[in-house]
PDB file of C-alpha atoms in Angstrom:
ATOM      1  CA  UNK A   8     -54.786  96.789 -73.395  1.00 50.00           C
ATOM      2  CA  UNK A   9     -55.710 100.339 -73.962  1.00 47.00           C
ATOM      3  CA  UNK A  10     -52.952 101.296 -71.206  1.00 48.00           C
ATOM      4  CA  UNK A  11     -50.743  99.531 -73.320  1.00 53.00           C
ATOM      5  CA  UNK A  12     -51.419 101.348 -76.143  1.00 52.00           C
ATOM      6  CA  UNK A  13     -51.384 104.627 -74.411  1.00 55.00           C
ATOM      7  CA  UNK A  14     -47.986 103.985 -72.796  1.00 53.00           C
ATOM      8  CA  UNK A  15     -45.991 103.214 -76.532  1.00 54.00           C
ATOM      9  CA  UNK A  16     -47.768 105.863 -78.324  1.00 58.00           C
ATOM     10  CA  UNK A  17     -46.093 108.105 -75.437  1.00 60.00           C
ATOM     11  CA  UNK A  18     -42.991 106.317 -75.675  1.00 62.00           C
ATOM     12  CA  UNK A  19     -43.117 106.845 -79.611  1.00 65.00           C
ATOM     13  CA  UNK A  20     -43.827 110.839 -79.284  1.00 66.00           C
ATOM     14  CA  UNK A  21     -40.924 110.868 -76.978  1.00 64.00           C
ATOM     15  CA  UNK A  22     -38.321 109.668 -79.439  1.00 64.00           C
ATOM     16  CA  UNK A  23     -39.433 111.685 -82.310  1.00 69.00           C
ATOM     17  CA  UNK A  24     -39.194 114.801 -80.179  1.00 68.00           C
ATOM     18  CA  UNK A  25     -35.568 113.829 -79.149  1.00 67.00           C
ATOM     19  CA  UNK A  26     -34.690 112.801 -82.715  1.00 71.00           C
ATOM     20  CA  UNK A  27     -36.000 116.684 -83.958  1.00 68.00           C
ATOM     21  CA  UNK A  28     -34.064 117.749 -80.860  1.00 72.00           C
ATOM     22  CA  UNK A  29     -31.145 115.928 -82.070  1.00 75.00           C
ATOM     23  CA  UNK A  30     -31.545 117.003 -85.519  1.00 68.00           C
ATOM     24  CA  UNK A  31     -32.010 120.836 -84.577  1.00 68.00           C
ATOM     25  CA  UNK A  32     -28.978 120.663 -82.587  1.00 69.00           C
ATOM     26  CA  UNK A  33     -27.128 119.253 -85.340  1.00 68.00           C
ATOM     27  CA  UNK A  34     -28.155 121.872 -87.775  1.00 68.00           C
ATOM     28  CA  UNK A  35     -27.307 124.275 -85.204  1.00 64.00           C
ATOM     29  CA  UNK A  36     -23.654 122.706 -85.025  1.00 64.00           C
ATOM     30  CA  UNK A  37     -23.383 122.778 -88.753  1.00 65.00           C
ATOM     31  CA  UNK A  38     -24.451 126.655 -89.001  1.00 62.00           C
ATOM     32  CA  UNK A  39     -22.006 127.659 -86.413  1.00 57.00           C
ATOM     33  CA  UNK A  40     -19.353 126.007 -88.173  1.00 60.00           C
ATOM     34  CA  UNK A  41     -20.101 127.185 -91.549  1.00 55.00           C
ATOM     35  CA  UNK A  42     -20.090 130.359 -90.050  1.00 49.00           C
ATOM     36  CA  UNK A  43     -16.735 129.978 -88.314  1.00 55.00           C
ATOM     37  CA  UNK A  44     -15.490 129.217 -91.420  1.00 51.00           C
ATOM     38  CA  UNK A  45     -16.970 131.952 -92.944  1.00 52.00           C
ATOM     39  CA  UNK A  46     -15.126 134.553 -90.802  1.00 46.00           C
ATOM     40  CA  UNK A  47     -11.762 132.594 -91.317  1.00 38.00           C
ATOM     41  CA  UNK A  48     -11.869 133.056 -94.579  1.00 41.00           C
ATOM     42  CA  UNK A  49     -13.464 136.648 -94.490  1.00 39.00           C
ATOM     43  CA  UNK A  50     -10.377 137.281 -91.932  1.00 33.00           C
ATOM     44  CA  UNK A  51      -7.576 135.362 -94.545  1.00 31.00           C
ATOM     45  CA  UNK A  52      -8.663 137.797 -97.551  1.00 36.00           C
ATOM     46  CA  UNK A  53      -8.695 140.796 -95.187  1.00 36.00           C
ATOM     47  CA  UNK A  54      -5.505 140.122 -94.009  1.00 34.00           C
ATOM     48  CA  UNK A  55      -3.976 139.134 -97.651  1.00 38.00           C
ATOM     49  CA  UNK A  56      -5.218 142.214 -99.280  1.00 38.00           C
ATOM     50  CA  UNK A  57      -4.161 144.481 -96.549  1.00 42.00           C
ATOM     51  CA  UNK A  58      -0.059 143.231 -97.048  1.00 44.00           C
ATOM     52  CA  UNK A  59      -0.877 142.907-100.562  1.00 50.00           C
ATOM     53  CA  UNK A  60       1.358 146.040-101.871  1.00 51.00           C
ATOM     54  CA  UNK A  61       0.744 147.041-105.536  1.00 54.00           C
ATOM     55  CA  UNK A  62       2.771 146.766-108.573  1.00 57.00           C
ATOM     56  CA  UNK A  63       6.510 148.068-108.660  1.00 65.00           C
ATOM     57  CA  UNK A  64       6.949 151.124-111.035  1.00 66.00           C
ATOM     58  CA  UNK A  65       9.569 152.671-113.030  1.00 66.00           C
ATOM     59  CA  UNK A  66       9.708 156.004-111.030  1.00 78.00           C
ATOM     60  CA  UNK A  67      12.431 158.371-112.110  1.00 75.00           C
ATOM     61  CA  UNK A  68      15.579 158.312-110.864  1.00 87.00           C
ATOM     62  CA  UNK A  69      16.272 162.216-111.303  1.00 93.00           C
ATOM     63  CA  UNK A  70      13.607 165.239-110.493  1.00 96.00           C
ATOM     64  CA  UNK A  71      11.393 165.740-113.926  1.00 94.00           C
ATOM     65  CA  UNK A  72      11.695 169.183-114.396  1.00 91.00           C
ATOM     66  CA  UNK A  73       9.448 169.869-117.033  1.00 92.00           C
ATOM     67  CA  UNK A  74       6.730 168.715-114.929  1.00 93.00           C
ATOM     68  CA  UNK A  75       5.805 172.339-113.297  1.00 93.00           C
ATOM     69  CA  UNK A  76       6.530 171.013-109.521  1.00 95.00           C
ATOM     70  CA  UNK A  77       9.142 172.969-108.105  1.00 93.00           C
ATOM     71  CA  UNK A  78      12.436 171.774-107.381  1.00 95.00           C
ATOM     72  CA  UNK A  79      13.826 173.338-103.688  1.00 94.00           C
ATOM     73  CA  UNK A  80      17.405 173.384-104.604  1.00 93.00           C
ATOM     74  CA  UNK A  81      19.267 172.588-101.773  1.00 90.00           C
ATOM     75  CA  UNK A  82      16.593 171.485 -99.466  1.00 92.00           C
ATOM     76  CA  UNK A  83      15.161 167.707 -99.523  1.00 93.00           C
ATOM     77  CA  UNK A  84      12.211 167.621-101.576  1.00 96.00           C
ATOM     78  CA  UNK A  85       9.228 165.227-100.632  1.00 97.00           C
ATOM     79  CA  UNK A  86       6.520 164.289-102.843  1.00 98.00           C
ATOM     80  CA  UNK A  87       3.285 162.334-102.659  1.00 98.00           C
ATOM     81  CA  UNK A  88       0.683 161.364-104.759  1.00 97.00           C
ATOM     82  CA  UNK A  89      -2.939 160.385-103.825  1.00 97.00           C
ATOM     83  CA  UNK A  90      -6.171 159.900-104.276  1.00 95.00           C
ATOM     84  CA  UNK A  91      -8.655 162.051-102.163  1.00 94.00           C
ATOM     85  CA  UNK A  92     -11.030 159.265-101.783  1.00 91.00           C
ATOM     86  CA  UNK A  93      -9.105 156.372-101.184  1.00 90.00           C
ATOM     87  CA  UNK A  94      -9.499 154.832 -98.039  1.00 89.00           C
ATOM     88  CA  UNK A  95      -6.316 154.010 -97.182  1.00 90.00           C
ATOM     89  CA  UNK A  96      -4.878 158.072 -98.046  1.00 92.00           C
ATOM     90  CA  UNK A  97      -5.515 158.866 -94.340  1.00 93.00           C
ATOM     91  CA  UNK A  98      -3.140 156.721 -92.457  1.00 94.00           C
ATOM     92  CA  UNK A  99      -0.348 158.077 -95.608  1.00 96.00           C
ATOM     93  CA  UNK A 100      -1.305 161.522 -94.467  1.00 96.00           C
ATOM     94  CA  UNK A 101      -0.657 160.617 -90.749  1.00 95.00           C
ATOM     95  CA  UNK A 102       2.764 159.020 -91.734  1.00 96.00           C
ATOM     96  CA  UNK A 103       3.841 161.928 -94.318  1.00 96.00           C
ATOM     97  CA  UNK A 104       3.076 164.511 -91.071  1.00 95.00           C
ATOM     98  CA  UNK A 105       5.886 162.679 -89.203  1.00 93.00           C
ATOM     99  CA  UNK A 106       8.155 162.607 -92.135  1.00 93.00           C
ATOM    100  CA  UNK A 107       7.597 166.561 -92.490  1.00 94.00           C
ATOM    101  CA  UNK A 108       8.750 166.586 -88.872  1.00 92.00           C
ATOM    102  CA  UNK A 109      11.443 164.634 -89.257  1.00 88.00           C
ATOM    103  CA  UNK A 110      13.059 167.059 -92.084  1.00 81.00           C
ATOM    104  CA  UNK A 111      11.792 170.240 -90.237  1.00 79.00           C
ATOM    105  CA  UNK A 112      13.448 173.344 -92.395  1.00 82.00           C
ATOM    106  CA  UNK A 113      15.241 171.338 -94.540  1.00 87.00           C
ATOM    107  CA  UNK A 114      12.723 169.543 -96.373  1.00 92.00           C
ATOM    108  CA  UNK A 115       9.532 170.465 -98.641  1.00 95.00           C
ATOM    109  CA  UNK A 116       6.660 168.864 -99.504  1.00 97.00           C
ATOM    110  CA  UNK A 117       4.547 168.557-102.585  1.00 98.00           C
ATOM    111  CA  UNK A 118       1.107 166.396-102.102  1.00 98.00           C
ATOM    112  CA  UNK A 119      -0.458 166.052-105.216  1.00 98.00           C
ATOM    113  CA  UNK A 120      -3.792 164.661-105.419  1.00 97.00           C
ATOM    114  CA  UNK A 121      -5.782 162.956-108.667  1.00 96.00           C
ATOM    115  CA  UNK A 122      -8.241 165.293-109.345  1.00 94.00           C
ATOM    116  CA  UNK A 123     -10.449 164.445-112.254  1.00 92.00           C
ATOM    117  CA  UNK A 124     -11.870 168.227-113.497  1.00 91.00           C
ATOM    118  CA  UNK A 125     -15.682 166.366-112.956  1.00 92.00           C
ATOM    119  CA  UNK A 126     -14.948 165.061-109.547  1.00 90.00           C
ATOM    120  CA  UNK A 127     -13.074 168.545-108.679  1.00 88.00           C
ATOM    121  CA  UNK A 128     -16.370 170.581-107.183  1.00 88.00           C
ATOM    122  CA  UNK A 129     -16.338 167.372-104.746  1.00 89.00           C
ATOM    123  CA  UNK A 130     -13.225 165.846-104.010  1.00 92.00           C
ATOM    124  CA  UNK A 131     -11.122 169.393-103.582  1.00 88.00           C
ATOM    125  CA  UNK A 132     -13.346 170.035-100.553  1.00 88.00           C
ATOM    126  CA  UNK A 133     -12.374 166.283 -98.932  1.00 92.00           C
ATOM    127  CA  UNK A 134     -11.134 166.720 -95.139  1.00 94.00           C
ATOM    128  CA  UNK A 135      -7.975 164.678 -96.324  1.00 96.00           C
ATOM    129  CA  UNK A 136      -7.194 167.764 -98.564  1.00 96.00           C
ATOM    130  CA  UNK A 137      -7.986 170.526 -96.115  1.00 94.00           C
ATOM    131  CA  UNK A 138      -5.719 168.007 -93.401  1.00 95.00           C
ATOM    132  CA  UNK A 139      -3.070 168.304 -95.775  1.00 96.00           C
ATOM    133  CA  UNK A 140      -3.039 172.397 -96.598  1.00 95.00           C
ATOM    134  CA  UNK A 141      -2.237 172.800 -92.550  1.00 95.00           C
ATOM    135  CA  UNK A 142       0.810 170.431 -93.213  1.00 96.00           C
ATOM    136  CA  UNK A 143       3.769 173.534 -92.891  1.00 93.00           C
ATOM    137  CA  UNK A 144       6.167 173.497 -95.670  1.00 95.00           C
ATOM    138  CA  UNK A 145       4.277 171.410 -97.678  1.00 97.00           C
ATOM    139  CA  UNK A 146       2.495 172.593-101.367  1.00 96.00           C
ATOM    140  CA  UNK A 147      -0.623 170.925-102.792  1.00 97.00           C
ATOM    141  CA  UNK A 148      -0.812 170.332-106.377  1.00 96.00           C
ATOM    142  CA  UNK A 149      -3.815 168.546-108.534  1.00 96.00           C
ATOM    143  CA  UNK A 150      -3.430 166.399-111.437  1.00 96.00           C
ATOM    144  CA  UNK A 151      -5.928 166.671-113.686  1.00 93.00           C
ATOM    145  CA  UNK A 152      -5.520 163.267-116.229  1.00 92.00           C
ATOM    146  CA  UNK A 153      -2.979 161.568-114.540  1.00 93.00           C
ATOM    147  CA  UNK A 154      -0.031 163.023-116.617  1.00 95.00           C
ATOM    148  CA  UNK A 155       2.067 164.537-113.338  1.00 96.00           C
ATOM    149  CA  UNK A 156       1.872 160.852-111.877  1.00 95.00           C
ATOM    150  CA  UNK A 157       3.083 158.965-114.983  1.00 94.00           C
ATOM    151  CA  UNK A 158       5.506 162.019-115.646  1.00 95.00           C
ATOM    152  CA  UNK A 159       6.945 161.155-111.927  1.00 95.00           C
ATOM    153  CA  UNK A 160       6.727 157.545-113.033  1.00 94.00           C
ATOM    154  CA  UNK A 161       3.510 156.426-110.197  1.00 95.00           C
ATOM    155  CA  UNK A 162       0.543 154.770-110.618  1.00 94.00           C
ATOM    156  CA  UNK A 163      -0.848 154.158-107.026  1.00 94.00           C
ATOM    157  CA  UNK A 164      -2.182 156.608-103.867  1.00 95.00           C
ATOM    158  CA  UNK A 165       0.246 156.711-101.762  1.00 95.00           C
ATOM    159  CA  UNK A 166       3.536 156.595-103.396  1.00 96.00           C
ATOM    160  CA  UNK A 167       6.262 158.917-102.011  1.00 97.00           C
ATOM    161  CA  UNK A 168       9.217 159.999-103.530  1.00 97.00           C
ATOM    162  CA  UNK A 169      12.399 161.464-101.680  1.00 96.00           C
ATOM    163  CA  UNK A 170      14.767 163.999-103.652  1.00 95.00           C
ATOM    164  CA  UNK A 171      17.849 165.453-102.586  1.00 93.00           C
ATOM    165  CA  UNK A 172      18.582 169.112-103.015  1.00 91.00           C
ATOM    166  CA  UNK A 173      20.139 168.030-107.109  1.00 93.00           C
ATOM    167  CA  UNK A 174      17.280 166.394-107.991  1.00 94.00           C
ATOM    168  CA  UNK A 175      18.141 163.172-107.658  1.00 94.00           C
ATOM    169  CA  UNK A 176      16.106 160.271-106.482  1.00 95.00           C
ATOM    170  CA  UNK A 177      17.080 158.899-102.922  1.00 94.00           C
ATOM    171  CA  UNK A 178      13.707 156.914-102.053  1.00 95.00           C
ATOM    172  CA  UNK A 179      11.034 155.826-103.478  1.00 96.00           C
ATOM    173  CA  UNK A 180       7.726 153.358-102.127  1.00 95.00           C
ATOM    174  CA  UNK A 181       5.381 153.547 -99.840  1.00 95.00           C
ATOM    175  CA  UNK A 182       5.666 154.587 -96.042  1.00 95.00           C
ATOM    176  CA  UNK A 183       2.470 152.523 -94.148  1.00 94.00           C
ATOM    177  CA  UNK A 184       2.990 149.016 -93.145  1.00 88.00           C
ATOM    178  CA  UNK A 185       0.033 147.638 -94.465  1.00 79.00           C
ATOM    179  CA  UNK A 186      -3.087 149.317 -96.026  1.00 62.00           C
ATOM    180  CA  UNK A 187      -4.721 151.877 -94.012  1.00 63.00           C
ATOM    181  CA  UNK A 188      -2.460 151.465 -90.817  1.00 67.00           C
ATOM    182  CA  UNK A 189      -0.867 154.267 -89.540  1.00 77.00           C
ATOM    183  CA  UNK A 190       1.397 153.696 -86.590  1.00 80.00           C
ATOM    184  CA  UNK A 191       5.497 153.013 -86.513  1.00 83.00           C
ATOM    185  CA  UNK A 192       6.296 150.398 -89.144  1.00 91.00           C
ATOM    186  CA  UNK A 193      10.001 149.661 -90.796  1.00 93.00           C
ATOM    187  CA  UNK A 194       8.863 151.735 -94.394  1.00 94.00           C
ATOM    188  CA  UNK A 195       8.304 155.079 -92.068  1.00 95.00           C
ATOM    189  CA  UNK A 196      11.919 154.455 -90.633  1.00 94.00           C
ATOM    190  CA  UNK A 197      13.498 153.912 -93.793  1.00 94.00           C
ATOM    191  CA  UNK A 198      11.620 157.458 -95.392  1.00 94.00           C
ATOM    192  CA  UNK A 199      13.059 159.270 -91.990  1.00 93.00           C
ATOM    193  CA  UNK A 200      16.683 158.107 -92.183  1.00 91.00           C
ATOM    194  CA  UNK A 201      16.947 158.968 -95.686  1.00 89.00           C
ATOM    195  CA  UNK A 202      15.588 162.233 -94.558  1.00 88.00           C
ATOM    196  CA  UNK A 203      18.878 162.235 -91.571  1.00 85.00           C
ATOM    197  CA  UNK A 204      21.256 161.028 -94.138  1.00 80.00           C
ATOM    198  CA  UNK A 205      20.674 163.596 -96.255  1.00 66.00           C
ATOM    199  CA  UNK A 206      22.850 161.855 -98.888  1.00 64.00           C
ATOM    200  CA  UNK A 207      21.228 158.441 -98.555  1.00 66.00           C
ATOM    201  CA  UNK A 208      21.385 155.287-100.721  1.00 78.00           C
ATOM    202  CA  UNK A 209      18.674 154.653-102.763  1.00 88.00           C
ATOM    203  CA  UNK A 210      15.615 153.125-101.262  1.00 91.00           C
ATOM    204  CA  UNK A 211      12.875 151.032-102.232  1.00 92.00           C
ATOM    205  CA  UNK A 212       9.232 150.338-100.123  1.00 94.00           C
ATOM    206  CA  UNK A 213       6.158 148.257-101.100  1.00 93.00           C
ATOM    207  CA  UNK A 214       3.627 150.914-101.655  1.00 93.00           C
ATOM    208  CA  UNK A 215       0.178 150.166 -99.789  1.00 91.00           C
ATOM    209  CA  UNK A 216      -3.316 151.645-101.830  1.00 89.00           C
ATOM    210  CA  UNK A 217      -5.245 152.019-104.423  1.00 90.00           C
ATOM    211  CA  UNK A 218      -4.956 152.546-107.806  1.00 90.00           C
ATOM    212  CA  UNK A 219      -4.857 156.604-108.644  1.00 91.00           C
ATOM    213  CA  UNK A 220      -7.393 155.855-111.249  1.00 76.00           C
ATOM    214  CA  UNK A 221      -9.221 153.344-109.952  1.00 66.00           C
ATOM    215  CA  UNK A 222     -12.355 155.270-107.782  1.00 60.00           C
ATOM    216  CA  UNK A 223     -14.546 157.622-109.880  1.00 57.00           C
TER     217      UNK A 223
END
């Protein structure tokens, strides 16, 4: 009798421990697809906000004179806007050395960076800016509050604008194929043949960054 009793209380112990068992492996199942899921979805809003290109603005179809940038009369004239510490600035950089290339001694460039007078004592030393100065042909400009970029008619980091050598507006967008990629990508291409064409049609690109007043 007491064998008996010996032999199902084993027999009992048993099948609780496989039911825990059971239950941790379960749990453990449930985790790793909640966090499979997780990194889907962490992937999906990575992905959407990288080919999510900002809003479409009114830039100007003809060179703003009264803005105090220099028009190079005769020469292409390429112009960029950004902000020193957005993230996504380098890879524009990286793009806007190959366009320089591409013109050679026919173009010019004009980077202007937002450049808040408190922020200026840190963001005028930023690599991207010192990266940018050993760009040949190309000018760097600051704008103080904003009024150079809504005089050109741009709102985000990393807008370029292509002029011809009267001033008139030939492209206009971004030239990065997603935000914060650098590498070949259709928006480059379209930027370098207007700079081969010289008298190009006009161009539109989805520009990839941030807002130029966005980081503080």
């Amino acid at each position: 009798m007491q064998v008996s009793q010996t032999r199902g209380s084993s027999s009992s112990s048993k099948k609780t421990s496989v039911r825990k068992q059971t239950a941790l492996v379960c749990l453990l199942l449930v985790a790793y697809v909640v966090w499979i899921g997780m990194l889907f979805i962490g992937h999906l809003v990575l992905f959407e906000y990288e080919l999510t290109p900002s809003p479409l603005t009114n830039t100007k179809r003809v060179f703003p004179h009264h803005s105090g940038v220099q028009l190079a009369h005769g020469r292409q004239n390429i112009v960029l806007f950004l902000h020193p510490a957005c993230p996504c600035s380098v890879a524009t950089v990286d793009e806007f050395h190959q366009l320089m290339r591409q013109g050679d001694k026919d173009s010019v460039g004009t980077v202007i960076f937002y450049m808040p007078p408190e922020k200026e004592g840190e963001w005028s030393l930023a690599p991207i800016i010192q990266s940018v100065k050993r760009i040949r042909n190309v000018s760097v400009e600051y704008d103080t509050d904003g009024s150079l970029a809504q005089t050109f008619g741009v709102t985000t980091s990393g807008h370029v604008l292509i002029y011809d050598g009267r001033g008139v507006l030939q492209f206009t967008g971004g030239i990065t194929g997603s935000r914060g990629h650098s590498g070949d990508n259709h928006y480059l291409e379209l930027a370098k043949q207007c700079i081969l064409a010289r008298k190009a049609k006009y161009t539109t690109t989805p520009v990839f960054g941030c807002s130029l007043r966005a980081i503080r």
